[in-house]
XYZ file of N, CA and C in Angstrom:
873
model
N 12.071 -36.137 35.838
C 10.902 -36.162 35.488
C 9.850 -37.006 35.833
N 8.358 -36.326 36.148
C 7.660 -37.404 36.414
C 6.934 -37.666 34.558
N 6.535 -39.368 34.999
C 5.917 -39.774 33.615
C 4.286 -40.183 33.815
N 3.639 -39.795 33.029
C 2.418 -40.629 33.463
C 2.197 -41.980 32.842
N 1.205 -42.658 33.658
C 1.416 -44.319 32.971
C -0.388 -44.452 33.580
N -0.208 -45.646 33.094
C -1.231 -46.426 33.500
C -0.906 -47.333 34.187
N -1.559 -47.912 35.234
C -0.667 -49.042 35.838
C -1.649 -50.756 35.448
N -1.345 -51.442 35.090
C -2.142 -52.417 35.082
C -2.384 -53.352 36.316
N -2.476 -55.189 36.119
C -2.642 -55.559 37.541
C -0.824 -55.720 37.853
N -1.155 -56.117 38.921
C 0.470 -56.788 39.933
C 1.195 -57.275 39.029
N 2.712 -56.596 38.752
C 3.317 -57.865 38.089
C 3.537 -57.041 36.270
N 2.131 -56.215 36.307
C 2.109 -56.051 34.373
C 2.876 -55.330 34.394
N 2.989 -55.148 32.864
C 4.033 -53.711 32.511
C 3.374 -52.288 32.808
N 4.135 -51.091 33.114
C 4.120 -50.051 32.892
C 3.999 -49.402 31.629
N 2.145 -48.604 31.381
C 2.040 -48.022 30.466
C 2.048 -46.865 30.095
N 3.175 -46.059 29.418
C 3.146 -44.466 28.856
C 1.791 -44.125 28.301
N 1.931 -42.800 28.592
C 0.244 -42.322 28.536
C 0.946 -42.387 26.536
N 2.451 -42.030 26.069
C 2.661 -42.305 24.813
C 2.743 -43.578 24.426
N 2.967 -44.216 24.718
C 2.502 -46.261 23.931
C 0.665 -45.956 24.357
N 0.609 -45.599 25.062
C -1.192 -45.740 24.866
C -1.660 -44.821 23.838
N -1.832 -43.652 23.629
C -2.169 -42.693 22.559
C -1.633 -43.838 21.259
N -0.115 -43.727 21.187
C -0.069 -44.285 19.821
C -0.816 -46.124 19.292
N -0.657 -46.568 20.459
C -1.226 -47.596 19.893
C -3.202 -47.801 19.721
N -3.595 -45.916 20.165
C -4.636 -45.850 20.183
C -5.058 -45.306 18.625
N -4.032 -44.199 18.726
C -3.895 -43.835 17.187
C -3.598 -45.182 16.164
N -2.958 -46.226 16.652
C -3.243 -46.946 15.338
C -4.225 -47.188 15.072
N -5.145 -47.747 15.973
C -6.100 -48.360 15.994
C -7.327 -47.960 15.408
N -7.193 -46.242 15.541
C -7.968 -45.777 15.012
C -7.938 -45.746 13.291
N -6.264 -45.549 13.091
C -6.063 -45.211 11.912
C -6.481 -46.461 10.898
N -5.868 -47.741 11.596
C -6.138 -49.315 10.965
C -7.753 -49.151 10.730
N -8.815 -48.649 11.539
C -10.356 -48.857 11.643
C -10.668 -47.680 10.176
N -9.925 -46.358 10.492
C -10.412 -45.479 9.472
C -9.763 -46.063 7.683
N -8.725 -46.932 7.764
C -8.135 -47.001 6.323
C -9.379 -47.937 5.980
N -9.622 -49.518 6.896
C -10.814 -50.375 6.820
C -11.620 -49.541 5.949
N -12.259 -48.601 6.620
C -13.621 -48.058 5.940
C -13.717 -47.201 4.665
N -11.991 -46.705 4.870
C -12.186 -46.136 3.558
C -11.902 -47.378 2.203
N -11.019 -48.246 2.659
C -11.435 -49.138 1.812
C -12.509 -50.321 1.467
N -13.528 -49.965 2.430
C -14.555 -51.068 1.967
C -15.969 -50.202 1.696
N -15.788 -48.601 2.412
C -16.491 -48.440 2.043
C -17.293 -47.010 1.070
N -16.091 -46.115 1.487
C -15.994 -45.154 0.738
C -15.466 -45.218 -0.742
N -13.783 -45.502 -0.916
C -12.721 -45.257 -2.328
C -13.685 -46.209 -3.034
N -14.196 -47.751 -3.189
C -15.054 -48.204 -4.259
C -16.351 -47.279 -4.818
N -17.268 -46.641 -3.971
C -18.269 -45.786 -4.594
C -17.889 -44.122 -5.375
N -16.472 -44.037 -4.841
C -16.059 -42.597 -5.383
C -15.421 -43.101 -7.044
N -16.503 -42.717 -8.004
C -16.149 -42.775 -9.304
C -15.377 -41.489 -9.504
N -13.947 -41.718 -10.193
C -13.461 -39.846 -10.643
C -14.225 -39.945 -11.815
N -14.072 -38.809 -12.442
C -14.024 -39.090 -14.419
C -12.694 -38.042 -14.584
N -11.988 -38.952 -15.508
C -10.921 -38.630 -16.031
C -11.146 -37.953 -17.158
N -10.274 -37.516 -17.724
C -10.840 -36.740 -19.487
C -9.050 -36.474 -19.855
N -9.525 -36.824 -21.650
C -8.414 -37.228 -22.084
C -8.373 -36.365 -23.325
N -7.427 -35.709 -24.153
C -7.401 -35.541 -25.582
C -6.978 -36.947 -26.461
N -7.866 -37.134 -27.316
C -6.897 -37.880 -28.627
C -6.850 -36.989 -29.991
N -5.545 -36.945 -29.844
C -5.380 -35.827 -31.194
C -5.378 -36.532 -32.644
N -5.660 -36.099 -33.377
C -5.705 -36.829 -34.779
C -5.431 -36.299 -35.400
N -4.530 -36.433 -36.285
C -4.388 -35.658 -37.354
C -5.233 -35.597 -38.755
N -5.551 -35.039 -39.470
C -6.581 -34.753 -40.583
C -7.695 -34.901 -40.045
N -8.326 -34.373 -38.889
C -9.702 -35.281 -38.339
C -10.383 -34.733 -38.950
N -12.115 -35.107 -39.448
C -12.584 -34.054 -40.313
C -13.498 -33.211 -39.146
N -14.573 -31.982 -39.358
C -14.638 -31.434 -38.747
C -15.755 -31.913 -37.798
N -16.605 -32.834 -38.432
C -17.457 -32.930 -37.464
C -17.107 -34.046 -36.409
N -16.387 -34.432 -36.381
C -15.303 -35.600 -35.541
C -14.897 -34.802 -34.250
N -14.179 -33.743 -34.792
C -13.640 -32.565 -34.294
C -14.121 -32.265 -32.625
N -14.141 -32.917 -31.374
C -14.781 -32.385 -30.450
C -15.586 -33.938 -29.820
N -16.047 -34.993 -30.354
C -16.855 -35.997 -30.552
C -16.228 -36.469 -28.986
N -16.938 -36.924 -28.232
C -16.733 -37.301 -27.072
C -16.984 -38.759 -26.786
N -16.128 -40.059 -26.322
C -16.162 -41.263 -25.847
C -16.220 -41.680 -24.515
N -17.469 -41.948 -23.819
C -17.115 -42.173 -22.215
C -16.604 -43.949 -22.466
N -15.465 -44.327 -21.495
C -15.278 -45.541 -21.392
C -15.602 -46.304 -20.180
N -16.340 -47.044 -20.163
C -16.994 -47.645 -18.989
C -16.435 -49.147 -18.864
N -15.974 -49.989 -18.027
C -15.339 -50.799 -18.028
C -15.209 -51.777 -16.272
N -15.106 -52.850 -16.711
C -15.173 -53.643 -14.861
C -16.280 -53.262 -13.988
N -17.568 -53.250 -14.345
C -18.601 -53.194 -13.160
C -18.598 -53.787 -12.559
N -18.742 -55.201 -13.147
C -18.842 -56.590 -12.050
C -20.157 -56.559 -11.392
N -21.410 -56.696 -12.329
C -22.236 -56.373 -11.426
C -22.933 -57.877 -11.682
N -23.808 -58.689 -10.485
C -24.695 -57.793 -9.468
C -24.212 -56.359 -8.562
N -22.641 -57.037 -7.735
C -22.393 -56.073 -6.948
C -21.856 -54.794 -7.869
N -21.234 -53.924 -6.445
C -20.700 -52.684 -6.513
C -21.865 -51.905 -7.517
N -23.817 -51.631 -6.777
C -24.253 -51.091 -7.118
C -24.225 -49.308 -6.770
N -23.316 -49.229 -5.764
C -22.981 -48.150 -5.725
C -22.593 -47.298 -6.650
N -21.353 -47.600 -7.102
C -20.661 -47.460 -7.740
C -20.955 -47.052 -9.464
N -22.044 -48.278 -9.489
C -22.737 -48.361 -10.732
C -23.407 -47.206 -10.924
N -24.349 -46.711 -10.332
C -25.290 -45.397 -9.851
C -24.532 -44.486 -9.690
N -23.687 -44.523 -9.075
C -22.803 -43.048 -9.515
C -22.100 -43.049 -10.942
N -21.729 -43.904 -11.397
C -21.517 -44.203 -13.187
C -22.862 -43.791 -14.018
N -23.582 -43.995 -13.963
C -24.637 -43.894 -14.614
C -25.262 -42.014 -14.018
N -24.479 -41.577 -13.113
C -24.994 -40.107 -12.742
C -24.020 -39.146 -13.911
N -22.773 -40.234 -13.510
C -21.992 -39.053 -14.426
C -22.247 -38.819 -15.559
N -22.350 -40.541 -16.365
C -22.594 -40.010 -17.550
C -23.842 -39.497 -18.299
N -24.865 -39.562 -17.145
C -26.059 -38.925 -17.870
C -26.025 -36.672 -17.428
N -24.750 -36.665 -16.810
C -24.424 -35.663 -16.939
C -23.333 -34.954 -17.680
N -22.743 -36.221 -18.681
C -21.833 -35.733 -19.457
C -22.697 -35.745 -20.795
N -23.467 -36.811 -21.093
C -24.325 -36.708 -22.266
C -22.563 -36.789 -23.514
N -21.948 -37.860 -23.298
C -21.203 -38.381 -24.687
C -21.823 -38.819 -25.499
N -21.019 -38.545 -26.698
C -21.833 -39.098 -27.606
C -21.631 -40.588 -28.111
N -20.966 -40.941 -27.440
C -20.333 -42.588 -27.524
C -20.336 -43.356 -26.551
N -20.726 -44.003 -25.787
C -20.249 -44.790 -24.616
C -20.009 -46.426 -24.938
N -18.742 -46.618 -24.339
C -17.614 -48.071 -24.964
C -18.234 -48.746 -23.444
N -18.525 -49.983 -23.455
C -18.578 -50.872 -22.163
C -17.477 -52.373 -22.936
N -16.072 -52.142 -22.454
C -15.118 -53.079 -22.167
C -15.273 -54.211 -21.542
N -16.150 -54.832 -20.911
C -15.995 -55.848 -20.891
C -16.073 -56.485 -19.286
N -16.478 -57.312 -18.526
C -16.854 -57.505 -17.088
C -17.684 -56.513 -16.600
N -18.472 -56.338 -17.704
C -20.047 -55.391 -16.794
C -20.778 -56.003 -15.767
N -20.934 -57.366 -15.923
C -21.227 -57.865 -15.130
C -20.055 -59.380 -14.918
N -20.984 -60.635 -13.899
C -19.870 -61.544 -13.648
C -20.546 -63.125 -14.223
N -22.026 -62.532 -14.088
C -23.177 -64.128 -14.259
C -24.024 -64.172 -15.357
N -24.524 -65.397 -15.835
C -25.833 -65.643 -16.789
C -26.570 -64.815 -15.969
N -26.714 -64.889 -14.847
C -28.036 -64.649 -13.697
C -27.781 -63.348 -13.790
N -27.204 -62.408 -13.671
C -27.310 -61.156 -13.455
C -27.442 -60.607 -14.564
N -27.788 -61.005 -16.068
C -28.441 -60.719 -16.782
C -29.602 -59.151 -16.732
N -30.369 -59.278 -15.727
C -31.547 -58.080 -15.772
C -30.916 -57.358 -15.586
N -29.860 -57.087 -14.184
C -29.118 -56.182 -13.900
C -27.949 -55.652 -14.964
N -27.920 -56.493 -16.083
C -26.901 -55.909 -16.960
C -27.767 -55.083 -17.674
N -29.358 -55.678 -17.914
C -30.014 -54.821 -19.226
C -30.279 -53.238 -18.628
N -30.571 -53.041 -17.348
C -30.803 -52.094 -16.239
C -29.574 -51.039 -16.792
N -28.651 -51.793 -16.063
C -27.695 -50.413 -16.512
C -27.274 -49.618 -17.695
N -27.410 -50.833 -18.389
C -26.916 -50.536 -19.319
C -28.209 -49.956 -20.821
N -29.218 -50.207 -20.288
C -30.488 -48.838 -20.818
C -30.241 -47.650 -20.208
N -29.322 -47.405 -19.686
C -29.102 -45.816 -18.625
C -27.765 -45.645 -19.234
N -26.917 -46.494 -19.225
C -25.652 -45.848 -19.832
C -25.620 -45.953 -21.339
N -26.510 -44.917 -22.494
C -26.535 -44.794 -23.360
C -25.277 -43.729 -23.565
N -24.711 -43.729 -24.879
C -24.785 -43.176 -25.642
C -25.278 -41.717 -26.376
N -25.204 -40.566 -26.903
C -26.593 -39.986 -27.567
C -26.227 -40.485 -28.869
N -25.112 -40.938 -29.433
C -25.104 -41.970 -31.070
C -25.078 -43.331 -31.233
N -24.106 -43.734 -29.901
C -23.927 -45.553 -30.111
C -23.103 -45.423 -28.666
N -24.064 -47.060 -28.747
C -23.453 -48.069 -27.147
C -23.188 -49.013 -27.913
N -21.607 -49.309 -27.226
C -21.354 -50.323 -28.198
C -20.138 -51.135 -26.679
N -20.792 -52.068 -26.625
C -19.472 -53.112 -25.914
C -18.920 -54.612 -26.487
N -17.708 -54.764 -25.503
C -17.071 -56.175 -25.932
C -17.312 -56.803 -24.307
N -16.835 -58.004 -24.786
C -16.820 -59.147 -23.398
C -15.013 -58.909 -22.680
N -15.590 -59.625 -21.386
C -14.546 -59.842 -20.730
C -14.327 -61.140 -20.394
N -13.471 -61.272 -19.457
C -12.787 -62.826 -19.263
C -14.108 -63.457 -18.020
N -15.096 -62.192 -17.387
C -15.929 -62.599 -15.941
C -17.408 -63.284 -17.130
N -17.529 -62.246 -18.370
C -18.274 -62.673 -18.901
C -18.432 -63.803 -19.740
N -17.567 -64.850 -20.099
C -16.869 -66.255 -20.334
C -17.346 -66.674 -18.731
N -16.564 -66.354 -17.903
C -16.710 -67.064 -16.853
C -17.719 -67.626 -16.324
N -18.629 -66.388 -16.258
C -20.080 -66.539 -15.444
C -21.084 -67.208 -16.849
N -20.875 -67.532 -18.024
C -21.857 -68.274 -18.298
C -22.392 -66.998 -19.610
N -22.154 -66.193 -19.313
C -22.517 -64.921 -20.371
C -21.804 -64.910 -21.742
N -22.109 -65.852 -22.741
C -21.367 -65.845 -23.503
C -21.481 -65.023 -24.783
N -21.339 -64.768 -26.294
C -21.640 -64.214 -26.708
C -23.156 -64.466 -27.368
N -23.513 -65.397 -27.265
C -24.639 -65.606 -27.500
C -26.139 -64.804 -26.730
N -25.521 -65.399 -25.651
C -26.437 -64.916 -24.205
C -26.378 -62.911 -24.202
N -25.182 -62.818 -24.122
C -24.544 -61.507 -24.130
C -25.160 -60.354 -25.352
N -25.685 -61.217 -26.503
C -25.867 -60.241 -27.758
C -27.456 -60.212 -27.601
N -27.821 -61.645 -27.076
C -29.742 -61.086 -26.971
C -30.174 -60.224 -25.471
N -29.073 -60.071 -24.712
C -29.748 -58.563 -23.246
C -28.809 -57.234 -23.794
N -27.281 -57.558 -24.857
C -27.489 -55.858 -25.221
C -28.420 -55.430 -26.145
N -28.843 -56.794 -27.217
C -29.642 -55.991 -28.033
C -31.394 -55.650 -27.748
N -31.400 -56.103 -26.411
C -32.834 -55.585 -26.286
C -32.903 -54.589 -25.377
N -31.689 -53.901 -25.118
C -31.622 -52.642 -25.187
C -30.705 -51.946 -25.855
N -30.616 -51.705 -27.207
C -30.083 -51.467 -27.689
C -28.465 -50.831 -28.199
N -27.769 -51.785 -27.081
C -26.321 -51.764 -27.550
C -26.291 -52.937 -28.346
N -24.825 -52.462 -28.925
C -24.344 -53.455 -30.187
C -22.931 -53.985 -29.771
N -23.273 -55.402 -29.052
C -22.129 -55.707 -28.947
C -21.199 -56.251 -30.188
N -19.879 -56.346 -30.173
C -19.083 -56.137 -30.857
C -17.909 -57.216 -30.733
N -18.016 -58.489 -31.405
C -16.916 -59.498 -31.140
C -16.020 -60.124 -31.871
N -14.775 -59.166 -32.564
C -14.256 -59.316 -33.554
C -14.624 -58.945 -34.794
N -15.663 -57.494 -34.491
C -16.247 -57.290 -35.104
C -15.846 -55.221 -34.743
N -16.752 -54.739 -36.268
C -16.393 -53.313 -36.063
C -18.253 -52.234 -36.584
N -18.135 -51.437 -36.352
C -19.444 -50.344 -36.268
C -19.308 -48.909 -36.827
N -19.489 -48.956 -37.707
C -18.837 -47.325 -38.060
C -19.885 -46.565 -38.010
N -20.042 -45.694 -37.177
C -20.692 -44.466 -36.661
C -21.186 -43.121 -37.189
N -21.698 -42.885 -38.842
C -21.862 -41.409 -39.220
C -22.183 -40.316 -38.279
N -21.130 -39.446 -38.285
C -21.058 -38.233 -37.547
C -21.017 -36.730 -38.338
N -22.103 -36.148 -39.442
C -22.005 -35.834 -40.368
C -21.459 -35.650 -41.425
N -21.878 -36.395 -41.997
C -21.105 -37.469 -42.821
C -19.126 -38.185 -42.830
N -19.212 -38.019 -41.886
C -18.026 -38.623 -41.743
C -17.985 -39.500 -40.759
N -17.361 -40.921 -40.651
C -17.617 -42.039 -40.292
C -16.539 -42.086 -38.903
N -16.501 -42.517 -37.889
C -16.081 -42.995 -36.751
C -16.154 -44.119 -36.806
N -15.092 -45.097 -36.632
C -15.093 -46.733 -36.802
C -14.696 -47.386 -35.447
N -15.892 -47.834 -34.445
C -15.592 -48.797 -33.379
C -15.344 -50.238 -33.743
N -13.734 -50.895 -33.031
C -13.373 -51.841 -33.707
C -13.944 -52.915 -32.193
N -14.450 -53.694 -32.366
C -13.844 -54.913 -31.220
C -14.076 -55.755 -31.120
N -12.931 -55.844 -29.901
C -11.875 -57.203 -30.317
C -12.350 -58.611 -29.078
N -12.437 -59.674 -29.577
C -12.458 -60.402 -28.383
C -11.299 -60.768 -27.362
N -11.928 -61.028 -25.976
C -10.924 -61.044 -24.973
C -10.180 -61.623 -25.296
N -8.472 -61.588 -24.811
C -7.633 -62.217 -24.957
C -7.335 -63.307 -24.177
N -7.921 -63.110 -22.839
C -8.012 -64.264 -21.835
C -8.600 -65.506 -21.757
N -9.991 -65.107 -21.958
C -11.056 -66.430 -22.654
C -11.611 -66.215 -24.179
N -11.981 -65.790 -24.774
C -12.099 -64.994 -26.086
C -11.787 -65.601 -27.032
N -11.916 -65.509 -28.144
C -10.762 -65.961 -29.323
C -10.340 -64.690 -30.294
N -9.571 -63.953 -29.989
C -9.474 -62.206 -30.717
C -9.214 -62.517 -31.591
N -9.478 -61.961 -32.904
C -8.970 -62.220 -34.210
C -9.196 -61.145 -34.985
N -8.199 -59.914 -34.672
C -8.192 -58.523 -35.329
C -8.679 -58.466 -36.789
N -7.513 -59.358 -37.582
C -8.090 -59.299 -38.831
C -9.253 -59.432 -38.910
N -10.327 -60.304 -38.721
C -11.552 -59.873 -39.027
C -12.888 -59.020 -38.323
N -12.053 -58.222 -37.165
C -12.587 -57.176 -36.908
C -12.484 -56.273 -37.505
N -11.359 -55.632 -38.144
C -11.139 -54.845 -38.911
C -12.061 -54.917 -39.930
N -12.056 -53.438 -40.385
C -13.300 -53.035 -41.635
C -12.817 -53.395 -43.066
N -13.472 -53.671 -43.555
C -12.647 -53.861 -44.801
C -12.291 -52.826 -45.371
N -12.468 -51.410 -45.704
C -11.935 -50.595 -45.638
C -11.555 -49.870 -44.925
N -9.958 -50.100 -44.277
C -9.391 -49.810 -43.229
C -8.782 -48.271 -43.533
N -9.663 -47.124 -44.000
C -9.591 -46.309 -43.887
C -10.269 -45.419 -42.960
N -10.026 -43.923 -42.498
C -10.859 -43.324 -42.190
C -10.297 -43.841 -40.154
N -11.105 -42.948 -39.538
C -11.019 -43.035 -37.954
C -11.332 -44.210 -36.990
N -10.652 -44.519 -37.068
C -10.863 -46.235 -35.505
C -10.737 -45.995 -34.493
N -11.047 -46.180 -33.487
C -10.852 -46.997 -32.278
C -11.006 -47.953 -32.080
N -10.187 -48.656 -31.003
C -10.396 -50.247 -31.407
C -10.561 -50.464 -29.432
N -11.794 -51.409 -29.096
C -11.497 -51.546 -27.700
C -11.098 -53.211 -27.578
N -10.676 -53.382 -26.451
C -10.912 -54.716 -25.809
C -10.691 -55.174 -24.567
N -10.856 -56.119 -23.904
C -11.288 -56.059 -22.137
C -9.274 -56.142 -21.837
N -8.434 -57.093 -22.209
C -7.355 -57.494 -21.492
C -6.348 -56.271 -22.311
N -5.967 -55.983 -21.664
C -4.685 -54.811 -22.239
C -3.104 -55.606 -22.766
N -3.177 -57.020 -22.686
C -1.930 -57.595 -22.607
C -2.100 -57.585 -24.747
N -3.280 -57.702 -24.747
C -3.305 -58.037 -26.475
C -2.665 -56.526 -27.380
N -2.597 -55.539 -26.557
C -1.809 -54.646 -27.142
C -0.256 -55.010 -27.711
N 0.462 -55.470 -26.770
C 1.930 -56.556 -27.002
C 1.900 -57.328 -27.785
N 0.638 -57.536 -28.619
C 0.705 -59.343 -28.889
C -0.364 -58.609 -30.624
N 0.160 -58.100 -31.190
C -0.699 -57.174 -32.117
C 0.340 -57.329 -33.104
N 0.316 -58.105 -34.663
C 1.338 -58.297 -35.407
C 2.086 -56.553 -35.896
N 2.783 -56.538 -36.744
C 3.293 -55.092 -37.561
C 2.675 -54.453 -38.625
N 2.187 -56.017 -39.019
C 1.877 -55.867 -40.313
C 0.266 -55.799 -40.204
N -0.582 -55.048 -39.744
C -1.997 -55.055 -39.846
C -2.229 -53.891 -40.472
N -3.409 -53.903 -41.184
C -3.687 -52.991 -42.229
C -4.041 -51.882 -42.019
N -4.066 -51.080 -40.872
C -4.152 -50.041 -40.505
C -4.431 -50.026 -38.988
N -4.189 -48.839 -38.677
C -3.641 -48.794 -36.708
C -4.696 -47.461 -36.050
N -5.500 -48.436 -35.318
C -6.268 -47.254 -34.300
C -5.654 -45.989 -33.767
N -6.416 -44.506 -33.668
C -5.966 -43.278 -33.026
C -5.520 -43.686 -31.348
N -6.368 -44.817 -30.749
C -6.052 -45.112 -29.810
C -7.266 -46.748 -29.331
N -6.301 -47.318 -28.645
C -6.712 -48.239 -28.186
C -7.565 -48.649 -26.833
N -8.352 -48.935 -26.515
C -9.117 -49.097 -25.139
C -9.165 -50.046 -24.166
N -8.830 -50.454 -23.293
C -8.972 -51.733 -22.150
C -9.602 -51.398 -21.180
N -9.447 -52.575 -20.796
C -9.395 -52.371 -19.104
C -8.887 -53.544 -18.336
N -9.193 -54.271 -17.328
C -9.294 -55.231 -16.645
C -7.914 -55.333 -15.172
N -7.869 -54.136 -15.556
C -6.251 -54.550 -14.186
C -7.619 -53.797 -12.796
N -8.086 -52.847 -13.133
C -8.539 -52.494 -12.409
C -7.739 -51.438 -11.274
N -6.012 -51.117 -12.061
C -5.242 -50.242 -11.211
C -4.474 -51.273 -10.758
N -4.590 -52.308 -10.395
C -4.285 -53.262 -9.118
C -5.296 -53.114 -8.141
N -6.586 -52.600 -7.873
C -7.684 -52.644 -7.016
C -7.325 -51.680 -5.304
N -6.410 -52.899 -4.796
C -5.678 -52.474 -3.709
C -3.914 -52.117 -3.847
N -3.861 -50.474 -3.566
C -2.672 -50.644 -4.153
C -1.438 -50.164 -2.646
N -1.246 -51.422 -1.979
C -0.358 -50.738 -0.940
C 1.463 -50.404 -1.043
N 1.100 -49.304 -0.136
C 2.938 -48.420 -1.084
C 3.705 -49.236 -0.401
N 4.442 -49.370 -1.078
C 6.041 -50.040 -1.031
C 6.329 -51.400 -1.601
N 4.734 -51.657 -1.887
C 4.181 -53.235 -2.462
C 4.018 -53.404 -4.009
N 4.744 -54.166 -4.528
C 4.117 -54.242 -6.216
C 2.760 -54.060 -6.400
N 2.403 -53.649 -7.523
C 0.889 -53.746 -8.145
C 0.740 -55.132 -8.515
N -0.544 -55.381 -7.765
C -0.992 -56.767 -8.403
C -1.906 -56.760 -9.233
N -1.589 -57.381 -10.624
C -2.847 -57.153 -11.669
C -3.346 -58.654 -12.072
N -4.284 -58.880 -12.330
C -4.837 -60.606 -12.764
C -3.907 -60.423 -14.358
N -3.813 -62.270 -14.656
C -3.475 -62.393 -15.534
C -4.029 -62.158 -17.245
N -3.822 -61.181 -18.402
C -4.194 -60.852 -18.931
C -4.004 -59.514 -19.104
N -3.141 -58.936 -18.142
C -2.795 -57.635 -17.798
C -1.916 -57.255 -18.682
N -0.518 -58.179 -18.425
C 0.566 -57.573 -18.816
C 1.148 -57.286 -18.384
N 2.012 -56.066 -19.059
C 2.855 -55.428 -17.818
C 2.372 -53.750 -17.544
N 0.864 -53.910 -18.136
C 0.175 -52.741 -18.345
C -0.473 -52.735 -16.667
N -0.712 -51.432 -16.141
C -1.303 -51.385 -14.863
C -2.831 -50.111 -15.280
N -1.992 -48.940 -15.477
C -3.423 -47.998 -15.414
C -3.244 -47.124 -16.417
N -3.728 -46.019 -17.364
C -3.398 -44.984 -17.899
C -3.080 -45.272 -19.123
N -2.120 -44.223 -19.852
C -1.738 -44.146 -20.988
C -0.237 -44.875 -21.414
N -0.545 -45.598 -22.327
C 1.163 -46.006 -23.255
C 1.225 -45.893 -23.929
N 2.341 -45.203 -24.685
C 2.219 -44.604 -25.932
C 3.862 -45.429 -26.679
N 4.076 -46.703 -26.197
C 5.056 -47.691 -26.571
C 4.653 -48.750 -27.476
N 3.168 -49.082 -27.626
C 3.012 -49.840 -28.061
C 2.212 -50.003 -29.464
N 1.501 -50.929 -30.440
C 0.854 -50.790 -31.420
C 0.329 -49.183 -32.153
N -0.626 -48.957 -31.302
C -1.329 -47.606 -31.010
C -1.086 -47.145 -29.483
N -1.541 -46.056 -29.086
C -1.468 -45.474 -28.143
C -2.513 -46.187 -27.543
N -2.705 -47.032 -25.728
C -3.260 -47.735 -25.328
C -3.641 -46.546 -23.730
N -4.891 -47.182 -23.831
C -5.143 -46.733 -22.643
C -6.155 -47.099 -21.682
N -5.381 -47.468 -20.482
C -5.833 -48.729 -19.726
C -6.746 -48.243 -18.235
N -7.946 -48.499 -18.386
C -8.794 -47.899 -16.967
C -8.711 -48.382 -15.779
N -9.101 -47.945 -14.720
C -8.521 -48.227 -13.580
C -10.646 -49.540 -13.254
N -11.092 -48.663 -14.328
C -12.792 -49.833 -14.117
C -13.525 -49.319 -13.154
N -15.023 -49.641 -12.838
C -15.601 -48.905 -12.044
C -15.809 -49.764 -10.485
N -15.972 -51.069 -10.706
C -16.365 -52.119 -9.531
C -15.045 -52.462 -9.120
N -15.104 -53.672 -8.831
C -14.030 -54.221 -7.840
C -14.518 -56.036 -8.209
N -13.533 -56.614 -7.684
C -13.594 -57.984 -8.007
C -12.610 -59.269 -6.968
N -13.548 -60.489 -6.511
C -13.112 -61.022 -5.362
C -12.793 -60.278 -4.055
N -12.374 -59.306 -3.712
C -12.355 -58.670 -2.627
C -12.947 -57.184 -2.919
N -14.331 -56.587 -2.244
C -15.210 -55.623 -2.411
C -14.526 -54.330 -1.719
N -12.980 -54.494 -2.232
C -12.421 -53.102 -2.017
C -11.426 -52.077 -2.252
N -11.218 -51.220 -2.654
C -9.920 -50.239 -3.164
C -9.433 -49.624 -2.263
N -8.160 -49.617 -2.614
C -7.145 -48.980 -1.526
C -5.949 -47.626 -2.580
N -6.427 -46.355 -2.420
C -5.580 -45.565 -3.465
C -5.459 -45.847 -4.815
N -7.146 -46.276 -5.407
C -7.022 -46.457 -6.646
C -8.628 -46.464 -6.969
N -8.920 -45.459 -7.124
C -10.538 -45.065 -6.902
C -11.038 -45.043 -8.496
N -12.134 -45.814 -8.085
C -12.858 -46.285 -9.733
C -12.613 -44.879 -10.573
N -13.185 -45.052 -12.091
C -12.280 -44.246 -13.062
C -13.373 -44.300 -14.352
N -13.899 -43.846 -14.625
C -15.121 -43.149 -15.920
C -14.185 -42.126 -17.173
N -13.145 -42.980 -17.442
C -12.661 -41.658 -18.541
C -13.382 -41.473 -19.854
N -12.918 -40.130 -19.892
C -13.669 -39.637 -20.922
C -13.028 -38.790 -22.019
N -13.191 -39.547 -23.392
C -12.245 -39.241 -24.483
C -12.443 -38.137 -25.181
N -12.318 -37.096 -25.579
C -12.633 -36.120 -26.979
C -11.601 -36.311 -28.113
N -12.034 -36.599 -29.027
C -11.183 -36.344 -30.685
C -10.812 -34.826 -31.025
N -9.625 -34.525 -30.738
C -8.983 -33.525 -31.567
C -8.154 -33.503 -32.610
N -8.684 -32.462 -33.710
C -7.783 -32.372 -34.906
C -6.854 -32.015 -34.605
N -5.473 -32.390 -34.947
C -4.015 -32.159 -34.779
C -3.488 -31.866 -36.290
N -2.587 -31.092 -36.454
C -1.803 -30.763 -37.691
C -1.231 -31.646 -38.337
N -0.425 -32.442 -36.644
C 0.505 -33.460 -37.622
C 0.355 -34.296 -35.932
N 0.915 -35.511 -36.540
C 0.365 -36.486 -36.150
C 1.032 -36.595 -34.592
N 0.526 -36.977 -33.323
C 1.433 -36.774 -32.166
C 2.475 -37.656 -31.886
């Protein structure tokens, strides 16, 4: 049988057409994969939707939506940030929560203010701090001034009750486990009854909560992990210190149901692979019995 071949220089190895095409195909695939990692996937922010069933939920809170923004990592990731703002404008959620690492340095204060000025909830916009804000010098004092200038409430071991038609939803912000000083008892409201959603940056906190706390939230929302950010099939998922055993999505074997967002931006390496950015939208639903 005749074999198509490409002849090299004298004494060089004969290259069959199949081997040539396989090599060319592998090079094209690698280039396409790199393009997706650095140029396509980091900008493709997906909206995920989740119901939070709550027994005895007041009628005025039934259907209330919470948009969860985490790990934007400004001033980088501008394309993903703009995509997120477009989603938020379309969703018009009643509450927007920002669970840390929204920016990386104190010098990014203007970018942070511009983003959060537009990332607004119809009723309230709440923020907590992450490890990158502390690391970049955007501590509580600096962050509080930036957020307050655009009408965002920063909660550091504190809570805020949002009144909705005579019923209240209490947002509890717990400081970052890795670089802050989390104090859950100080964060809780004096009257622990009613519906609570807890916010924190590093999800490992969920495995460190004492069992004798006076109340439990309907859900805990966290970020930090980026979902692994670059996920190579067949290899373990890398997550930063503070993630604990958590990677992404729902965990229901914790103190309260925990949701870990894949986040919006990238850190260190400005790429994502098989792990697109995420904007989770949570809807409170009245349940007849506890889930």
